[in-house]
Coordinates of C-alpha atoms in Angstrom, one line a residue:
Chain A
M1 CA 124.9 83.0 126.6
T2 CA 122.5 80.0 126.3
M3 CA 118.8 80.6 125.7
R4 CA 118.1 79.8 129.4
E5 CA 120.7 82.3 130.5
K6 CA 119.3 84.9 128.2
I7 CA 115.8 84.3 129.5
K8 CA 117.0 84.5 133.1
D9 CA 118.8 87.7 132.4
A10 CA 115.7 89.3 130.9
A11 CA 113.5 88.1 133.7
A12 CA 115.6 89.9 136.2
R13 CA 114.1 93.2 135.1
Y14 CA 110.7 92.3 136.5
P15 CA 109.3 91.7 140.0
D16 CA 107.0 89.1 138.7
Q17 CA 108.2 86.3 136.4
R18 CA 105.0 86.3 134.5
S19 CA 105.9 89.7 133.0
A20 CA 109.0 87.9 131.5
I21 CA 107.1 85.6 129.3
M22 CA 107.0 87.9 126.3
P23 CA 110.6 88.7 126.4
A24 CA 111.3 84.9 126.8
L25 CA 109.2 84.1 123.9
L26 CA 111.0 86.6 121.8
I27 CA 114.4 85.2 122.8
A28 CA 113.2 81.5 122.2
Q29 CA 111.7 82.5 118.7
R30 CA 115.1 84.0 117.7
E31 CA 116.8 80.9 118.9
H32 CA 114.5 78.4 117.2
G33 CA 112.9 80.2 114.4
H34 CA 109.4 79.5 115.6
L35 CA 107.6 78.3 118.9
P36 CA 106.4 74.7 118.8
G37 CA 104.8 73.3 121.9
Q38 CA 108.0 71.9 123.3
V39 CA 109.7 75.4 123.3
L40 CA 106.7 76.9 124.9
E41 CA 106.9 74.4 127.6
E42 CA 110.6 74.9 128.1
V43 CA 110.0 78.7 128.4
A44 CA 107.3 77.9 131.0
D45 CA 109.7 75.7 132.9
I46 CA 112.8 78.1 132.8
L47 CA 110.5 80.9 134.3
G48 CA 108.6 78.6 136.7
V49 CA 105.2 79.9 135.4
E50 CA 102.1 78.1 134.3
R51 CA 102.3 76.5 130.9
I52 CA 98.8 77.8 129.9
W53 CA 100.0 81.4 130.4
V54 CA 102.9 80.9 127.9
Y55 CA 100.4 79.3 125.5
E56 CA 98.0 82.2 125.9
L57 CA 100.5 84.7 124.8
A58 CA 102.1 82.7 122.0
T59 CA 98.7 82.5 120.3
F60 CA 97.5 86.1 121.0
Y61 CA 100.4 88.1 119.7
T62 CA 101.0 88.2 115.9
L63 CA 104.8 88.3 116.1
F64 CA 104.9 84.9 117.7
H65 CA 105.0 82.0 115.2
T66 CA 103.8 78.6 116.5
E67 CA 104.4 77.3 113.0
P68 CA 107.6 77.4 110.9
V69 CA 108.2 80.4 108.7
G70 CA 110.6 80.6 105.8
M71 CA 114.3 81.8 106.0
F72 CA 113.1 85.2 104.9
H73 CA 109.8 86.3 106.2
L74 CA 108.5 88.9 103.8
Q75 CA 106.0 91.1 105.7
L76 CA 104.4 93.5 103.3
C77 CA 102.2 96.3 105.0
D78 CA 98.9 96.8 103.2
N79 CA 97.3 99.2 105.6
V80 CA 95.9 102.6 104.5
S81 CA 99.0 104.5 103.8
C82 CA 100.7 101.7 102.0
M83 CA 97.5 100.7 100.3
L84 CA 97.2 104.2 98.9
C85 CA 100.7 103.9 97.6
G86 CA 100.2 100.7 95.7
A87 CA 100.8 97.8 98.1
E88 CA 98.0 95.8 96.6
D89 CA 99.8 95.6 93.3
L90 CA 103.1 94.8 95.0
L91 CA 101.5 91.8 96.9
K92 CA 100.2 90.4 93.6
H93 CA 103.7 90.9 92.1
L94 CA 105.3 89.0 95.1
E95 CA 102.7 86.3 94.8
T96 CA 103.6 85.8 91.1
A97 CA 107.4 86.2 91.6
L98 CA 107.4 83.6 94.4
A99 CA 104.7 81.4 92.9
I100 CA 102.9 81.1 96.3
R101 CA 99.8 82.8 97.8
K102 CA 99.9 85.3 100.8
G103 CA 100.4 83.3 104.0
D104 CA 102.3 80.5 102.3
T105 CA 106.0 79.5 102.3
T106 CA 108.0 78.5 99.1
P107 CA 108.6 74.8 98.8
D108 CA 112.3 75.4 99.3
G109 CA 111.7 77.0 102.6
M110 CA 113.3 80.2 101.6
F111 CA 110.4 82.6 101.7
T112 CA 107.2 83.1 103.7
L113 CA 104.9 86.0 102.3
S114 CA 102.6 87.7 104.7
S115 CA 100.5 91.0 104.5
V116 CA 100.6 92.6 107.8
E117 CA 99.0 95.6 109.6
C118 CA 100.6 99.0 109.9
L119 CA 104.5 98.7 110.4
G120 CA 104.7 102.5 111.7
A121 CA 106.8 103.6 108.7
C122 CA 104.1 105.3 106.6
E123 CA 106.4 108.1 105.4
M124 CA 108.2 105.5 103.2
A125 CA 105.2 103.6 102.0
P126 CA 104.8 101.1 100.8
V127 CA 106.9 99.3 103.3
M128 CA 108.0 95.6 103.8
Q129 CA 109.7 94.2 106.8
V130 CA 112.2 91.4 106.0
G131 CA 113.7 89.9 109.2
D132 CA 114.7 92.9 111.3
D133 CA 115.0 95.4 108.4
Y134 CA 112.5 97.8 106.9
H135 CA 112.4 98.3 103.1
G136 CA 110.5 101.4 102.0
A137 CA 109.4 103.4 99.0
L138 CA 109.0 99.9 97.2
D139 CA 107.9 99.4 93.6
V140 CA 108.1 96.3 91.4
A141 CA 111.8 96.9 90.5
R142 CA 113.0 97.4 94.1
I143 CA 111.1 94.3 95.1
D144 CA 112.8 92.2 92.3
A145 CA 116.1 93.5 93.3
L146 CA 115.5 92.7 97.0
L147 CA 114.5 89.2 96.2
D148 CA 117.7 88.7 94.1
N149 CA 119.7 90.0 96.8
L150 CA 118.2 87.7 99.4
R151 CA 118.7 84.6 97.1
A152 CA 122.2 85.7 96.5
T153 CA 122.8 85.9 100.2
T154 CA 121.8 82.3 100.8
E155 CA 123.7 81.1 97.8
R156 CA 126.8 82.9 99.1
V157 CA 126.3 81.4 102.7
A158 CA 125.7 77.8 101.1
S159 CA 128.9 78.0 99.2
I160 CA 131.0 78.5 102.5
E161 CA 132.3 75.3 104.0
P162 CA 130.2 74.7 107.2
S163 CA 133.2 74.9 109.5
T164 CA 134.2 78.4 108.2
R165 CA 130.7 79.9 108.2
P166 CA 130.4 83.1 110.2
Q167 CA 128.5 82.5 113.4
G168 CA 124.8 83.3 113.2
E169 CA 124.5 82.7 109.4
Chain B
M1 CA 109.1 132.3 113.9
F2 CA 108.6 128.7 115.1
E3 CA 111.8 126.9 116.2
P4 CA 111.7 123.1 116.1
V5 CA 112.9 121.5 119.4
L6 CA 111.7 117.8 119.3
L7 CA 113.2 117.3 115.8
K8 CA 116.2 119.6 116.1
N9 CA 118.7 116.8 116.4
V10 CA 117.4 114.2 114.1
A11 CA 119.2 115.2 110.9
A12 CA 122.5 115.5 112.6
P13 CA 125.1 112.7 111.9
D14 CA 125.1 110.3 114.7
S15 CA 122.1 112.1 116.3
H16 CA 121.3 108.8 118.3
L17 CA 124.6 109.1 120.3
L18 CA 125.0 110.6 123.6
S19 CA 127.8 113.0 122.5
T20 CA 125.6 114.5 120.0
Y21 CA 122.8 114.9 122.4
E22 CA 125.1 116.5 125.0
A23 CA 126.6 118.8 122.4
G24 CA 123.0 120.2 121.9
G25 CA 122.5 120.9 125.6
G26 CA 121.1 117.4 126.4
Y27 CA 120.6 116.3 129.9
Q28 CA 120.9 120.1 131.2
A29 CA 117.1 120.0 131.9
L30 CA 117.7 116.9 134.1
A31 CA 120.5 118.5 135.9
K32 CA 118.3 121.7 136.3
A33 CA 115.3 119.8 137.6
L34 CA 117.5 117.8 140.2
R35 CA 119.3 121.0 141.2
E36 CA 116.6 123.6 141.3
Y37 CA 113.2 121.9 141.7
T38 CA 111.4 119.6 144.0
P39 CA 109.3 116.9 142.4
D40 CA 106.1 118.9 143.3
E41 CA 107.6 121.8 141.4
V42 CA 108.2 119.8 138.3
V43 CA 104.6 118.6 138.4
N44 CA 103.4 122.2 138.8
L45 CA 105.6 123.4 135.9
V46 CA 104.2 120.7 133.6
K47 CA 100.7 121.7 134.8
Q48 CA 101.4 125.3 134.1
S49 CA 102.7 124.5 130.6
N50 CA 99.4 122.9 129.8
L51 CA 101.1 120.0 128.1
R52 CA 98.4 117.5 126.9
G53 CA 99.3 113.9 126.2
R54 CA 100.4 113.3 122.5
G55 CA 99.3 109.7 122.4
G56 CA 95.8 110.5 121.3
A57 CA 93.5 111.3 124.1
G58 CA 95.0 114.8 125.0
F59 CA 94.6 114.4 128.8
P60 CA 96.6 117.1 130.6
T61 CA 100.0 115.6 131.6
G62 CA 100.6 117.5 134.8
M63 CA 97.1 116.7 136.2
K64 CA 97.7 113.0 135.3
W65 CA 100.9 113.1 137.3
S66 CA 99.2 114.8 140.2
F67 CA 96.7 111.8 140.6
V68 CA 99.6 109.6 141.8
P69 CA 99.2 109.3 145.5
K70 CA 102.1 110.7 147.6
Q71 CA 102.2 108.4 150.6
V72 CA 101.9 104.6 149.4
D73 CA 104.0 101.6 150.5
K74 CA 104.2 100.2 146.9
P75 CA 106.7 101.3 144.3
K76 CA 105.5 103.8 141.7
Y77 CA 106.0 103.0 138.0
L78 CA 106.5 105.2 134.9
C79 CA 105.4 103.4 131.6
C80 CA 106.3 104.9 128.2
N81 CA 103.8 104.0 125.6
A82 CA 106.0 103.4 122.5
D83 CA 103.7 100.8 121.0
E84 CA 103.0 103.0 118.0
G85 CA 100.5 101.1 116.1
E86 CA 97.8 103.6 114.9
P87 CA 98.0 103.3 111.0
G88 CA 99.4 106.7 109.7
T89 CA 101.6 107.3 112.7
F90 CA 105.3 107.0 112.9
K91 CA 106.6 110.0 115.1
D92 CA 107.7 107.9 118.1
R93 CA 109.8 105.7 116.0
I94 CA 111.7 108.7 114.6
I95 CA 112.4 110.0 118.1
M96 CA 113.6 106.6 119.3
E97 CA 115.7 105.8 116.3
R98 CA 117.3 109.2 115.9
D99 CA 117.2 111.0 119.2
P100 CA 116.7 108.3 121.9
H101 CA 118.4 110.3 124.7
Q102 CA 115.7 112.8 124.4
L103 CA 113.2 110.3 125.4
I104 CA 115.5 109.1 128.2
E105 CA 115.9 112.6 129.6
G106 CA 112.2 112.9 129.4
L107 CA 111.7 109.7 131.3
A108 CA 114.2 110.6 133.9
V109 CA 112.6 114.1 134.7
S110 CA 109.1 112.6 134.6
A111 CA 110.0 109.8 137.0
Y112 CA 111.7 112.3 139.4
A113 CA 108.5 114.3 139.4
I114 CA 106.1 111.3 140.1
G115 CA 108.6 109.5 142.5
A116 CA 109.2 106.4 140.3
K117 CA 112.5 104.6 140.4
T118 CA 111.6 102.3 137.5
A119 CA 110.4 102.8 134.1
Y120 CA 109.3 100.4 131.4
V121 CA 109.4 101.5 127.7
Y122 CA 106.8 99.4 126.1
I123 CA 108.0 99.5 122.4
R124 CA 106.4 97.6 119.6
G125 CA 108.5 94.6 118.5
E126 CA 108.7 95.5 114.9
Y127 CA 110.7 98.5 115.7
V128 CA 114.1 96.6 115.8
T129 CA 116.4 99.6 115.0
A130 CA 114.5 101.8 117.6
I131 CA 114.9 99.1 120.2
R132 CA 118.7 98.7 119.5
R133 CA 119.3 102.4 119.6
L134 CA 117.3 102.9 122.7
E135 CA 119.3 100.0 124.4
Q136 CA 122.5 101.6 123.3
A137 CA 121.3 105.0 124.6
I138 CA 120.3 103.5 128.0
A139 CA 123.8 101.9 128.4
E140 CA 125.4 105.3 127.5
A141 CA 123.2 107.2 129.9
H142 CA 123.9 104.6 132.6
E143 CA 127.7 104.9 131.9
K144 CA 127.5 108.7 132.2
G145 CA 125.4 108.7 135.4
Y146 CA 122.1 110.0 133.9
L147 CA 120.6 106.8 135.0
G148 CA 121.4 104.6 138.0
T149 CA 121.9 105.4 141.6
G150 CA 122.5 108.8 142.9
I151 CA 121.9 110.5 139.5
L152 CA 124.2 113.6 139.0
G153 CA 125.0 113.6 142.7
S154 CA 121.4 113.7 143.9
N155 CA 119.6 111.0 145.8
F156 CA 117.4 110.2 142.8
D157 CA 117.7 106.5 141.7
F158 CA 116.2 105.5 138.4
A159 CA 116.4 102.6 135.9
V160 CA 114.8 102.2 132.6
H161 CA 114.0 98.8 131.0
I162 CA 112.7 98.1 127.6
H163 CA 109.8 95.7 127.2
C164 CA 109.2 94.6 123.6
G165 CA 105.6 94.2 122.4
A166 CA 104.7 91.5 120.0
G167 CA 102.3 92.8 117.4
A168 CA 99.0 93.8 119.1
Y169 CA 97.5 97.2 118.4
I170 CA 95.4 97.1 121.6
C171 CA 98.6 97.4 123.7
G172 CA 98.5 101.1 122.8
E173 CA 95.4 101.2 125.2
E174 CA 97.0 102.1 128.6
T175 CA 95.3 99.3 130.6
A176 CA 95.9 96.7 128.0
M177 CA 99.5 97.8 128.0
L178 CA 99.6 97.1 131.7
E179 CA 98.1 93.6 131.2
S180 CA 100.6 92.9 128.5
L181 CA 103.4 94.1 130.8
E182 CA 102.2 91.8 133.5
G183 CA 102.5 88.8 131.0
K184 CA 99.0 88.5 130.1
R185 CA 96.8 88.8 126.8
A186 CA 96.5 92.6 126.3
Q187 CA 92.9 93.3 127.0
P188 CA 91.7 96.5 128.6
R189 CA 90.8 96.7 132.2
L190 CA 87.6 98.3 133.7
K191 CA 88.3 101.8 135.1
P192 CA 88.3 102.9 137.9
P193 CA 90.7 102.1 139.4
F194 CA 92.8 104.3 137.2
P195 CA 96.4 103.4 136.6
A196 CA 97.7 106.4 138.6
V197 CA 96.1 104.7 141.8
A198 CA 96.4 101.0 140.9
G199 CA 98.3 100.3 137.6
L200 CA 101.3 98.0 137.0
Y201 CA 101.3 95.3 139.6
A202 CA 98.4 97.3 141.3
S203 CA 101.0 100.0 142.1
P204 CA 100.6 103.7 141.2
T205 CA 101.5 104.0 137.6
V206 CA 101.8 106.8 135.0
I207 CA 101.6 106.0 131.4
N208 CA 102.8 108.6 128.9
N209 CA 103.5 108.6 125.1
V210 CA 107.0 109.1 123.7
E211 CA 106.3 112.5 122.2
T212 CA 104.8 113.7 125.6
L213 CA 107.9 112.6 127.5
A214 CA 110.1 114.1 125.0
C215 CA 108.4 117.5 125.5
V216 CA 109.2 117.5 129.3
P217 CA 112.9 118.4 129.2
H218 CA 112.1 121.3 126.9
I219 CA 109.6 122.7 129.4
V220 CA 112.0 122.5 132.2
A221 CA 114.8 124.1 130.2
R222 CA 112.7 126.9 128.7
G223 CA 109.9 127.3 131.0
A224 CA 106.2 126.9 131.1
D225 CA 105.6 130.3 129.5
W226 CA 107.7 129.4 126.5
F227 CA 105.6 126.1 125.9
R228 CA 102.3 127.9 126.5
G229 CA 103.3 130.6 124.0
I230 CA 103.1 128.2 121.1
G231 CA 99.8 127.4 119.5
P232 CA 96.3 127.7 121.0
D233 CA 96.0 128.3 124.8
K234 CA 94.0 125.1 125.5
S235 CA 96.5 122.8 123.8
P236 CA 99.7 124.6 123.3
G237 CA 103.2 123.4 122.5
P238 CA 105.2 122.0 119.5
K239 CA 103.6 119.0 117.7
L240 CA 104.8 116.2 115.5
Y241 CA 102.7 115.7 112.5
C242 CA 103.0 112.5 110.4
L243 CA 102.2 113.0 106.7
S244 CA 101.5 110.0 104.4
G245 CA 99.5 108.6 101.7
Q246 CA 98.8 110.3 98.4
V247 CA 100.8 113.5 99.1
R248 CA 104.0 115.0 97.4
K249 CA 106.2 115.1 100.5
P250 CA 105.2 112.5 103.2
G251 CA 107.3 112.8 106.3
L252 CA 107.4 114.0 109.9
Y253 CA 106.9 117.7 110.5
E254 CA 107.3 119.6 113.7
L255 CA 105.1 122.6 113.8
P256 CA 103.0 124.5 116.3
M257 CA 99.9 122.9 117.7
G258 CA 96.9 124.3 115.9
I259 CA 98.3 124.8 112.5
P260 CA 95.5 124.7 109.8
L261 CA 95.3 121.2 108.2
R262 CA 95.1 122.8 104.7
E263 CA 98.4 124.6 105.3
L264 CA 100.0 121.4 106.7
V265 CA 99.0 119.3 103.6
E266 CA 99.2 121.8 100.9
E267 CA 102.1 124.0 101.9
H268 CA 104.4 121.8 104.1
A269 CA 103.6 118.5 102.6
G270 CA 103.4 119.8 99.0
G271 CA 99.8 119.1 98.3
A272 CA 98.3 116.4 95.9
L273 CA 100.3 114.2 93.7
P274 CA 100.7 115.6 90.0
G275 CA 97.4 115.6 88.2
R276 CA 95.4 114.8 91.3
K277 CA 93.1 116.5 93.6
I278 CA 92.7 116.0 97.3
K279 CA 89.5 114.3 98.1
A280 CA 89.7 113.6 101.9
V281 CA 92.2 113.6 104.8
I282 CA 92.3 111.5 107.9
P283 CA 93.8 113.8 110.4
G284 CA 94.8 111.7 113.5
G285 CA 95.4 108.1 112.5
V286 CA 92.6 105.7 111.3
S287 CA 90.6 106.1 114.5
A288 CA 90.1 109.7 113.6
P289 CA 86.9 110.4 111.4
V290 CA 87.7 111.3 107.8
I291 CA 87.4 115.1 106.8
P292 CA 86.4 115.8 103.2
E293 CA 88.5 118.3 101.2
H294 CA 86.0 121.3 101.9
G295 CA 86.7 120.9 105.6
L296 CA 90.5 121.2 105.6
D297 CA 90.5 124.6 107.1
V298 CA 90.2 123.2 110.5
R299 CA 93.0 123.8 113.0
M300 CA 95.1 120.8 114.2
D301 CA 94.6 120.8 117.8
F302 CA 92.5 118.6 120.3
D303 CA 89.5 121.0 120.6
S304 CA 89.3 122.4 117.1
L305 CA 89.3 118.9 115.5
A306 CA 86.7 117.7 118.1
A307 CA 84.5 120.6 117.3
A308 CA 84.7 119.7 113.6
G309 CA 83.6 116.1 114.3
S310 CA 87.0 114.4 114.2
M311 CA 90.0 114.3 116.4
L312 CA 93.7 115.0 116.6
G313 CA 94.4 111.5 117.8
S314 CA 98.1 110.6 117.0
A315 CA 98.3 113.3 114.3
G316 CA 98.9 110.7 111.7
V317 CA 97.7 112.6 108.7
I318 CA 96.7 110.4 105.7
V319 CA 96.0 112.1 102.5
I320 CA 93.5 110.6 100.0
D321 CA 93.2 111.8 96.4
D322 CA 90.4 111.6 93.9
S323 CA 91.7 108.4 92.4
T324 CA 90.7 106.5 95.5
C325 CA 87.5 104.6 96.4
M326 CA 86.4 105.7 99.8
V327 CA 84.4 102.4 100.3
K328 CA 87.7 100.6 99.7
V329 CA 89.4 102.9 102.3
A330 CA 86.6 102.4 104.9
T331 CA 86.7 98.6 104.3
R332 CA 90.5 98.5 104.8
I333 CA 90.1 100.6 108.0
M334 CA 87.5 98.2 109.4
E335 CA 89.5 95.3 108.4
F336 CA 92.3 96.5 110.6
F337 CA 90.0 97.2 113.7
H338 CA 88.4 93.8 113.3
H339 CA 91.9 92.1 113.1
E340 CA 93.1 94.0 116.1
S341 CA 90.0 93.7 118.3
C342 CA 91.3 91.9 121.4
G343 CA 88.1 89.9 121.6
K344 CA 87.1 90.9 125.2
C345 CA 83.8 92.8 124.4
T346 CA 81.1 91.1 122.2
P347 CA 80.0 94.4 120.3
C348 CA 83.5 95.0 119.2
R349 CA 84.5 91.4 118.4
E350 CA 81.3 90.3 116.7
G351 CA 80.1 93.7 115.5
L352 CA 83.4 94.6 113.6
N353 CA 83.3 91.1 112.0
W354 CA 79.8 91.7 110.7
V355 CA 80.8 95.3 109.6
V356 CA 83.8 94.0 107.5
K357 CA 81.5 91.3 105.9
V358 CA 78.9 93.9 104.7
L359 CA 81.6 96.4 103.5
R360 CA 83.4 93.7 101.5
R361 CA 80.3 92.7 99.8
V362 CA 79.4 96.4 99.0
E363 CA 82.9 97.1 97.6
G364 CA 82.8 93.9 95.7
G365 CA 79.6 94.8 93.9
D366 CA 77.4 92.5 95.9
G367 CA 75.7 95.0 98.1
A368 CA 72.1 94.9 98.8
P369 CA 69.4 97.6 99.5
G370 CA 69.6 98.2 103.3
D371 CA 73.3 97.4 103.7
L372 CA 74.1 101.0 104.5
E373 CA 71.4 101.2 107.1
Q374 CA 72.7 97.9 108.5
L375 CA 76.2 99.5 108.8
E376 CA 74.7 102.4 110.6
M377 CA 72.8 100.1 113.0
L378 CA 76.1 98.1 113.7
C379 CA 77.9 101.4 114.5
K380 CA 75.2 102.2 117.0
G381 CA 75.6 98.8 118.6
I382 CA 79.4 99.1 119.0
F383 CA 79.8 102.8 119.9
G384 CA 79.9 103.3 123.7
N385 CA 79.3 99.7 124.4
T386 CA 82.9 98.4 124.9
F387 CA 85.6 98.5 127.6
C388 CA 88.1 100.7 125.5
A389 CA 88.1 103.1 122.6
L390 CA 88.9 100.6 119.9
G391 CA 85.4 99.9 119.0
D392 CA 84.5 103.6 119.5
G393 CA 87.3 104.5 116.9
A394 CA 86.1 102.1 114.4
A395 CA 82.4 103.1 114.7
M396 CA 83.3 106.9 114.4
G397 CA 85.5 106.2 111.4
L398 CA 82.7 104.4 109.5
R399 CA 80.1 106.9 110.5
A400 CA 82.1 109.6 109.1
A401 CA 82.9 107.8 105.9
L402 CA 79.2 107.0 105.4
A403 CA 78.1 110.6 106.1
H404 CA 80.7 112.4 104.0
F405 CA 80.9 109.9 101.1
R406 CA 77.5 108.3 101.0
N407 CA 77.2 108.8 97.3
E408 CA 80.1 106.4 96.7
F409 CA 78.5 103.8 99.1
V410 CA 75.1 104.3 97.2
A411 CA 76.8 104.0 93.8
H412 CA 78.4 100.7 94.7
V413 CA 75.1 99.2 95.8
E414 CA 73.0 100.6 93.0
E415 CA 75.5 99.9 90.1
R416 CA 76.5 96.6 91.8
R417 CA 80.2 97.3 91.2
C418 CA 83.0 99.6 92.4
P419 CA 82.8 102.7 90.2
F420 CA 86.6 103.2 90.7
H421 CA 87.6 99.9 89.1

């Protein structure tokens, strides 16, 4: 399905099209990686709602990114349960390992590093979300292994001829 | 002997599938409700059980349902609050990931009781696995006739839709959740009117937490007396407790409501980490005032914790040991509330910003005489002066930290450093 079709499909669940703005933004972000102004306006046009309503939501909710993020968005939770289990040291380690500060993206565009509020997985603290996946009970060794694994994934994908790449990678 | 019901399936292989749920008696309660009870009788059954909402406020569920007007022209809605954002809390995620049909059955029985044909599950966007499992479970339930039109041969029609949140803690507040569902910034509404009268799209709306809804099929299947026979009279039933922080066995525990906090932490969760002593426990997510070690004999129910100056909240139990600086914990909690303040009310928006600035300088060794009094003054300015409970939760948390661990705050100011670093 095209983005327009996906948005229309999601909008059918609501009696009011304004309700579909959040689902539409999530669909658009998955499609484009982030939400620049032209995408916000396209979403407004598809739903037939005021553009300012779309801008309002895109700038209020933290899961919407109006600026580009890296191929892998590393979102380390440093709220209380994770903090008590060493998240602070892990954040410093990630900053050193990636040679960037929290909030930045590596120059190659591969990693964006963020600290986030509670991920709701406190039983496996400290926790980090990478894309759709949660990684828990983290320590320095597990973080290093995870970074190696993510780098290897991109190298593997890059080595495949574009025409034979699996869809979605 | 207490028998877990809410978590009885979660360890099973493929616990999220319909076949597993049905094998354990799943959807029998829905069939029983449709076959044997009128909607009013289901409401009365839940009233008799004395089920109180598991989202934090502890309002009686049956009473909330009975506020929905019977004769209205508008459609009625059921909203499931699955925007679990209270730090320390993860119980709803486990239900949705590992036993989503339990929630769907709870939604169907509850919708039948209040006369709703549509439910929206407002689920936090980070919970990708839970969202996928719930989507799959809704499709399975539809296929099998537990959702859709003419459910199980009755004249009850019901559809469940998932609405993904996008990372705003305030959406856990029920009126802010409704604003968000209507496609607006999530900011709380003034009450009254209460959602039961004018909620989603100004229609009668009931909003219940995931765990609350998951209790409903068990009440129908086993009866109100069974439910009321577990735990204290005023807040009975099985309860999910989330254990995290500096404790040996973090995890989700299903135990009776009213279990002593000390038993929960020291026996079930294994107590402090090796070589450490427990210093304090936050019993109900970071909105709940901290309890020092000597207060751990309190029972984990709405009324006992309120009497002890704290609250059950979401039952997100965070254990803090003697290696940890309480000023740092308080600072991190206030940073959370400041970050998540929706910005609608000035005392919350500006007050929490000010609180964080003062706490950061105290923790960093730049505290000044009078800073602690200023923090207390700020709490007074925030508490009770906002639309919703976010500001209240922050002020109560800080007041408790200042009251119970004042010596640590004073040491930071007097020594001009953090004694724990």
